[in-house]
Amino acid sequence: MPDGMNINYDGLIPNNVDLNADQRVRKALETWHPGYIDWWKDMGPIGFQESLVYLRTAIGVDPKGWAKFDYVKMPEYKWGILLAPAVPDRKIPFGKHKGEPAWQEVPGEYRAMLRRLITVQGDTEPASVEQQRHLGATAPSLYDLRNLFQVNVEEGRHLWAMVYLLHKYFGTEGREEADELLQRRSGHADTPRMLGAFNEATPDWLSFFMFTYFTDRDGKMQLEALAQSGFDPLSRTCRFMLTEEAHHMFVGDSGVQRVVERTVEAMKTAGITDPYDIEAVRALGVVDLPTIQKKMNLHFSLTLDLFGNEVSTNAANAFNAGIKGRYREDKLEDDHSLLDATYPVLRCIDGKLVEEQVPALSALNLRLRNDYVQDAGTGVVRWNRVIEKAGFNFRLKLPHVAFYRHIGEFASIHTDPEGNILSDADWAAKKDEFLPNDADAAYITSLMVPVAEAGKYAGWIAAPKLGIDNKPGDFEYVQIVA
Ligand SMILES: [Fe+2]
Ligand SMILES: [Fe+2]
């Protein structure tokens, strides 16, 4: 087998990094392990820890058959450390070290920068598990419950992936960071998670689907950028994480689509023609399309904040250093150093949105965000096809990038979802039309009743077209043990 294809399942920590030959790291991870299990029990999914969940577990890193499915109790899930196979003679693909051999050890001058990037990425993984921990109690089906738990255990594994890098390559400081990753708490007043969107509540299942569609997709973009890294262990780690990440976005994409399907189906059956007749639609026990739009507005804008400032020296430095690349750097055709290039940035100048050319190196956060916006648009097209096919005159739309922002160029202004600047007074008056308000939240909460009978779905969401692992419609994805 090629390097990195063998997984050792014998020890406490399944891995393809030959932990047995690295007693120091192995011991460090085995010491970290009990704290992780305590964290999982304290902050992981509430309940269901004794239940048997039909989960996939990574058993290899071959793209053609890397996972197996079986019933597992979540605390017994095999959280392994898996790196994508090494690319022989890999070179640093961008920045000022472009063309030099990829680093197998941390370059001293970039140690702090790398540690920071790995810690921030690592922090998002347990954060999302914490945000989603209440959702098991209101799952609309066993299928959805299983998908939630699949996402949760894999975010746990992504934490392991980052913790491995910290322990292996960053000495005492790495160990301290790894410990702190288990101490911060999403939404905590004193010890919050590091990034804003990961301290927001995920109060209901529509939020969960929006989160996995929009926010896990930010994860994908960050992982794509780090997969290009000249620091080879980080690149290989992120490449394998991306394999799992695809399912998280599928859960969100298909989740929102199933909500839309159910809504338009119920409207059609009831003979409702006006999608804005919210009262009539809600009387059917489904989520009206304008509320779906509001949820999108919220999750999209919160996620855009994760890309940071449009113009950023940190981003320029990380690229220049060969640490964090662009989306699909290896597919781009330019000089991969960007020293002479410029890039257009939409800025807020004297109360107006104006496009300005800035040095491309300093605009890399924005560039990644632009790639994200394009990627995030693809699902919206699919959702709209469902609405169009049902014959309704309504289209979902990503809000303007300036809408409801808290970081970057637009943090100091208010706009409507079209990007028109609003006064503070206008914003205060109209905010409830753009973002979910208390009444919307109360209505959605009222729909969140659990359905735990195999093959049955809550009334506000359609059944999926296909089962997980080709299982039949009435498959018992979770064997619930109270
Ligand atoms: Fe993740
Ligand atoms: Fe994810």
XYZ file of C-alpha atoms and ligand atoms in Angstrom:
484
model
C 0.000 0.000 0.000
C 1.195 3.521 -0.703
C 2.401 5.631 2.185
C -0.375 6.744 4.446
C -2.987 4.214 3.312
C -2.686 1.873 6.297
C -4.731 2.604 9.333
C -3.731 1.135 12.625
C -6.878 0.315 14.575
C -5.170 -1.521 17.407
C -4.420 1.274 19.827
C -6.632 3.811 21.520
C -6.266 6.201 18.596
C -6.722 4.827 15.066
C -4.229 6.520 12.798
C -2.209 6.392 9.643
C 0.633 8.495 11.020
C 2.452 5.613 12.687
C 1.797 6.787 16.227
C 3.359 3.580 17.561
C 6.709 4.783 16.326
C 6.275 8.178 17.955
C 5.925 7.475 21.656
C 6.098 11.134 22.686
C 3.127 12.217 20.563
C 1.254 9.025 21.278
C 1.582 9.632 24.998
C 0.610 13.270 24.655
C -2.545 12.303 22.774
C -3.388 9.522 25.190
C -3.085 12.063 27.988
C -5.354 14.478 26.114
C -7.919 11.734 25.346
C -9.748 11.556 28.749
C -10.255 15.327 28.707
C -11.728 15.014 25.226
C -14.158 12.291 26.338
C -15.155 14.440 29.325
C -15.736 17.345 26.951
C -17.834 15.116 24.668
C -19.963 13.958 27.583
C -20.353 17.482 28.996
C -20.705 19.478 25.795
C -21.508 16.954 23.041
C -25.040 15.903 22.076
C -27.463 15.962 25.007
C -28.826 12.445 25.507
C -28.483 9.556 23.039
C -25.025 8.658 24.338
C -26.161 5.076 24.943
C -28.099 4.876 21.681
C -26.812 2.961 18.690
C -26.275 5.319 15.796
C -25.687 4.153 12.233
C -22.463 6.094 11.640
C -19.742 6.058 9.078
C -16.204 5.742 10.358
C -13.151 6.464 8.268
C -11.233 3.252 7.639
C -8.823 4.493 5.002
C -7.938 7.509 2.972
C -8.509 6.028 -0.457
C -11.141 8.257 -2.100
C -12.886 5.172 -3.476
C -13.696 3.474 -0.191
C -12.610 5.328 2.842
C -15.517 4.725 5.201
C -17.580 1.937 6.670
C -21.069 2.184 8.192
C -22.153 0.480 11.377
C -24.095 0.977 14.599
C -21.910 2.741 17.164
C -22.470 4.366 20.536
C -21.169 7.887 20.076
C -18.729 7.918 23.016
C -17.190 4.771 21.499
C -16.720 6.314 18.057
C -13.204 5.808 16.691
C -11.867 9.337 16.387
C -8.798 8.727 14.325
C -5.923 10.769 12.993
C -5.865 10.501 9.249
C -3.750 12.307 6.718
C -4.288 12.155 2.980
C -1.454 10.301 1.221
C 1.734 12.274 0.733
C 2.305 13.684 -2.728
C 5.841 12.615 -3.664
C 8.271 15.546 -4.031
C 5.571 18.076 -3.275
C 6.680 21.681 -3.698
C 5.429 24.835 -1.986
C 2.865 26.036 -4.515
C 2.806 29.817 -3.889
C 4.346 32.771 -2.096
C 7.978 33.676 -1.750
C 9.100 30.063 -1.217
C 7.263 28.842 -4.307
C 9.006 25.856 -5.861
C 10.989 24.924 -2.734
C 10.295 21.472 -1.255
C 7.209 21.464 0.991
C 8.104 21.661 4.694
C 7.857 18.476 6.708
C 8.715 20.372 9.899
C 7.485 23.777 11.037
C 9.671 26.546 9.618
C 10.877 28.520 12.665
C 10.025 31.942 11.285
C 6.380 30.951 10.688
C 5.833 28.999 13.870
C 3.544 31.520 15.575
C 1.513 32.138 12.423
C 0.976 28.428 11.804
C 0.078 27.711 15.391
C -2.503 30.485 15.314
C -4.121 29.259 12.082
C -4.288 25.672 13.327
C -5.725 26.744 16.673
C -8.407 28.924 15.098
C -9.404 26.125 12.728
C -9.371 23.656 15.629
C -11.560 25.920 17.750
C -14.410 25.949 15.229
C -14.761 22.151 15.309
C -15.862 21.587 18.942
C -17.700 24.928 18.825
C -20.206 23.652 16.283
C -20.798 20.479 18.304
C -21.586 22.674 21.304
C -23.915 24.849 19.237
C -25.850 21.796 18.049
C -26.027 19.845 21.279
C -29.708 20.550 21.997
C -31.002 19.484 18.615
C -31.339 15.756 19.258
C -34.436 16.393 21.371
C -36.377 17.819 18.408
C -35.093 15.828 15.407
C -37.715 15.612 12.646
C -36.771 11.972 11.924
C -34.287 9.255 12.809
C -32.602 9.909 9.467
C -31.988 13.541 10.416
C -30.967 12.597 13.938
C -28.334 10.284 12.507
C -27.065 12.986 10.157
C -26.738 15.429 13.050
C -24.691 12.926 15.022
C -22.559 12.086 11.988
C -21.683 15.733 11.592
C -20.992 15.994 15.338
C -18.623 13.020 15.570
C -16.743 14.184 12.491
C -16.323 17.693 13.889
C -14.919 15.895 16.919
C -12.486 14.107 14.627
C -11.515 17.401 13.021
C -10.620 18.649 16.483
C -8.408 15.567 16.871
C -6.797 16.352 13.534
C -5.768 19.837 14.660
C -4.762 18.644 18.132
C -2.467 16.067 16.541
C -0.658 18.837 14.649
C -0.384 20.952 17.803
C 1.067 18.080 19.846
C 3.323 16.793 17.142
C 4.838 20.032 15.916
C 4.426 22.791 18.507
C 5.898 21.506 21.772
C 4.688 22.929 25.076
C 2.814 25.758 23.415
C 0.985 23.265 21.242
C 0.008 21.237 24.286
C -1.366 24.346 25.984
C -3.395 25.262 22.896
C -4.748 21.700 22.736
C -5.878 21.916 26.351
C -7.529 25.280 25.815
C -9.482 23.909 22.859
C -11.340 21.781 25.417
C -11.910 24.710 27.765
C -13.502 27.418 25.648
C -17.277 27.172 25.264
C -19.525 28.374 22.466
C -21.459 31.448 23.590
C -19.802 31.598 27.027
C -19.536 35.134 28.435
C -15.971 34.732 29.756
C -14.430 31.945 27.670
C -16.176 32.056 24.289
C -15.026 30.293 21.140
C -12.650 32.342 19.004
C -14.910 33.355 16.101
C -18.247 35.177 16.230
C -20.468 32.838 14.190
C -19.389 29.963 16.425
C -20.831 31.693 19.474
C -24.305 32.098 17.971
C -27.127 29.793 18.961
C -28.381 27.070 16.622
C -31.858 27.062 18.122
C -33.780 24.879 15.665
C -33.388 22.468 12.765
C -33.827 25.062 10.059
C -30.876 26.887 11.642
C -28.954 23.621 11.680
C -29.517 23.106 7.954
C -28.573 26.727 7.242
C -25.498 26.376 9.441
C -24.296 23.214 7.740
C -25.002 24.729 4.327
C -23.471 28.162 4.912
C -21.064 27.887 7.830
C -19.634 24.424 7.164
C -19.003 25.788 3.681
C -16.805 28.475 5.187
C -15.017 25.526 6.799
C -14.614 23.989 3.379
C -13.081 27.192 1.974
C -10.674 27.556 4.890
C -9.660 23.901 4.585
C -9.200 24.301 0.837
C -6.900 27.268 1.456
C -4.945 25.390 4.137
C -4.794 22.246 1.970
C -2.562 24.309 -0.331
C -0.161 25.033 2.531
C 3.561 24.605 2.124
C 3.530 22.968 5.564
C 2.850 19.471 4.285
C 1.313 17.825 7.398
C -1.294 20.603 7.495
C -1.995 20.203 3.802
C -2.478 16.442 4.125
C -4.662 16.786 7.213
C -6.942 19.304 5.549
C -7.218 17.303 2.368
C -8.649 14.379 4.272
C -10.963 16.580 6.341
C -12.475 17.899 3.111
C -13.643 14.374 2.264
C -15.815 14.382 5.379
C -16.843 18.023 5.070
C -18.730 17.318 1.840
C -21.336 15.330 3.779
C -21.894 18.209 6.209
C -22.795 20.528 3.377
C -24.968 17.826 1.810
C -26.915 17.666 5.080
C -27.511 21.420 4.886
C -28.188 21.594 1.170
C -30.622 18.673 1.098
C -32.102 19.761 4.437
C -33.099 23.205 3.193
C -34.305 21.694 -0.056
C -36.565 19.236 1.792
C -38.048 22.098 3.813
C -38.753 24.027 0.614
C -40.238 20.932 -1.035
C -42.602 20.307 1.826
C -43.670 23.958 1.959
C -44.529 24.304 -1.718
C -46.235 20.922 -1.727
C -48.455 21.920 1.214
C -49.214 25.314 -0.379
C -50.196 23.683 -3.638
C -52.450 21.136 -1.986
C -54.160 23.907 -0.020
C -54.542 26.087 -3.111
C -52.473 28.972 -1.719
C -51.055 31.083 -4.530
C -49.491 33.979 -2.605
C -46.203 32.925 -0.952
C -46.408 36.078 1.198
C -49.691 35.004 2.807
C -47.682 33.929 5.807
C -50.620 33.307 8.095
C -52.268 30.926 5.637
C -49.017 29.064 4.997
C -48.228 28.733 8.684
C -51.693 27.382 9.317
C -50.528 24.380 7.268
C -47.706 23.669 9.708
C -44.889 24.366 7.238
C -42.230 27.092 7.047
C -43.283 29.967 4.786
C -40.785 30.919 2.087
C -40.181 34.482 3.392
C -39.040 33.032 6.714
C -36.667 30.656 4.924
C -35.263 33.735 3.169
C -34.781 35.506 6.522
C -32.927 32.527 7.948
C -30.698 32.555 4.866
C -30.039 36.271 5.306
C -28.894 35.660 8.862
C -26.672 32.630 8.346
C -25.096 33.922 5.148
C -24.093 37.263 6.677
C -22.822 35.732 9.931
C -20.704 33.369 7.870
C -19.250 36.134 5.678
C -17.834 37.666 8.858
C -15.693 34.546 9.279
C -13.590 35.576 6.282
C -12.287 38.563 8.255
C -11.371 41.986 6.943
C -11.464 42.369 3.169
C -8.085 44.069 3.218
C -5.716 42.277 5.565
C -1.977 42.236 6.180
C -2.276 38.920 8.026
C -3.742 37.280 4.947
C -0.983 38.789 2.778
C 1.688 37.548 5.179
C 0.247 34.036 5.352
C 0.190 33.802 1.565
C 3.601 35.302 1.092
C 4.985 32.860 3.641
C 3.493 29.882 1.746
C 1.268 28.951 4.696
C -2.274 29.635 3.439
C -3.097 29.657 -0.262
C -6.078 30.547 -2.376
C -9.051 28.357 -3.232
C -7.771 25.862 -5.821
C -4.370 27.549 -5.916
C -2.992 24.565 -7.833
C -5.567 25.104 -10.599
C -5.014 28.858 -10.970
C -2.888 30.164 -13.787
C -0.890 33.145 -12.637
C 2.508 33.699 -11.042
C 1.299 32.469 -7.584
C 3.189 35.278 -5.924
C 0.796 38.176 -6.677
C 3.403 40.825 -5.988
C 2.342 43.000 -8.915
C -1.340 42.090 -9.142
C -4.343 44.106 -7.997
C -7.834 43.001 -7.003
C -11.123 44.937 -6.849
C -12.585 45.519 -3.392
C -16.021 46.932 -2.632
C -15.487 49.503 0.099
C -17.642 51.889 2.040
C -16.332 55.403 1.400
C -18.184 58.545 2.526
C -21.364 56.553 2.999
C -21.248 55.013 -0.484
C -20.255 51.577 -1.738
C -17.419 52.018 -4.223
C -15.142 49.535 -5.948
C -11.426 50.128 -5.483
C -8.338 48.325 -6.781
C -6.000 47.216 -4.009
C -2.831 45.066 -4.034
C -4.029 41.496 -4.627
C -1.935 40.165 -1.761
C -3.810 42.242 0.763
C -7.221 41.240 -0.636
C -6.897 37.473 -0.179
C -9.587 37.221 2.495
C -11.975 38.894 0.104
C -10.919 36.673 -2.745
C -11.674 33.573 -0.687
C -14.980 35.124 0.343
C -15.861 35.781 -3.305
C -15.127 32.156 -4.149
C -17.335 31.213 -1.218
C -20.238 33.369 -2.386
C -20.099 31.715 -5.771
C -20.010 28.250 -4.232
C -22.870 29.085 -1.868
C -25.008 30.236 -4.797
C -25.238 26.775 -6.328
C -27.623 25.352 -3.734
C -29.872 28.389 -3.965
C -30.311 27.689 -7.687
C -31.446 24.142 -6.843
C -33.851 25.316 -4.136
C -35.361 27.839 -6.533
C -35.900 25.134 -9.109
C -38.194 23.386 -6.615
C -40.171 26.594 -6.094
C -40.337 27.310 -9.803
C -41.463 23.790 -10.668
C -44.270 24.108 -8.138
C -45.346 27.255 -9.981
C -44.764 29.888 -7.297
C -43.636 33.403 -8.038
C -40.930 33.566 -5.395
C -37.157 33.197 -5.537
C -34.686 32.794 -2.703
C -31.655 35.034 -2.992
C -28.341 35.468 -1.212
C -28.362 38.896 0.428
C -25.861 41.565 -0.581
C -22.401 41.108 0.980
C -22.837 44.403 2.853
C -25.998 43.214 4.608
C -25.890 42.754 8.406
C -22.119 42.623 8.703
C -20.092 42.955 11.874
C -16.564 42.666 10.510
C -14.870 44.468 7.656
C -15.830 47.285 5.301
C -19.543 47.234 6.037
C -19.496 46.808 9.803
C -20.264 50.470 10.390
C -23.286 50.759 8.065
C -26.718 49.211 7.749
C -28.099 48.044 4.436
C -31.143 46.160 3.230
C -30.610 42.715 1.640
C -30.254 44.469 -1.736
C -27.272 46.475 -0.432
C -29.042 49.850 -0.212
C -27.653 51.822 2.703
C -30.181 52.527 5.460
C -30.162 55.085 8.248
C -30.112 53.764 11.804
C -33.789 54.651 12.127
C -34.748 52.869 8.899
C -32.735 49.839 9.923
C -34.442 49.697 13.304
C -37.822 49.979 11.629
C -37.184 47.357 8.948
C -34.832 44.863 10.570
C -37.703 42.510 11.398
C -38.552 42.202 7.709
C -35.014 41.075 6.876
C -34.030 38.835 9.771
C -35.948 36.264 11.800
C -37.887 38.099 14.514
C -39.327 36.803 17.777
C -42.595 35.752 16.168
C -40.745 33.840 13.430
C -38.598 32.131 16.039
C -41.621 31.216 18.131
C -43.389 29.761 15.092
C -40.390 27.665 14.036
C -39.919 26.466 17.593
C -43.547 25.363 17.627
C -42.817 23.067 14.655
C -39.878 21.384 16.388
C -41.509 18.229 17.671
C -39.420 15.071 17.568
C -40.350 12.170 15.315
C -38.653 8.970 16.384
C -40.527 6.353 14.368
C -38.433 4.814 11.585
C -39.428 6.107 8.146
C -41.613 8.934 9.507
C -40.925 12.676 9.120
C -42.175 15.797 10.858
C -44.835 17.651 8.877
C -42.595 20.583 7.944
C -39.958 18.582 6.058
C -40.077 16.183 3.110
C -38.521 12.713 3.249
C -35.120 12.423 1.543
C -34.957 10.886 -1.927
C -32.300 8.380 -0.909
C -31.274 6.748 2.332
C -27.805 6.923 3.843
C -25.649 4.021 2.652
C -28.529 3.053 0.329
C -30.701 2.002 3.238
C -34.464 1.647 2.682
C -36.947 4.347 3.718
C -37.962 2.684 6.983
C -34.412 1.985 8.158
C -33.835 2.582 11.868
C -30.879 4.976 11.710
C -30.807 5.399 15.470
C -31.755 2.689 17.938
C -32.735 4.915 20.798
C -31.797 3.777 24.285
C -33.055 6.148 26.931
Fe -15.028 20.362 10.565
Fe -18.127 20.442 9.070
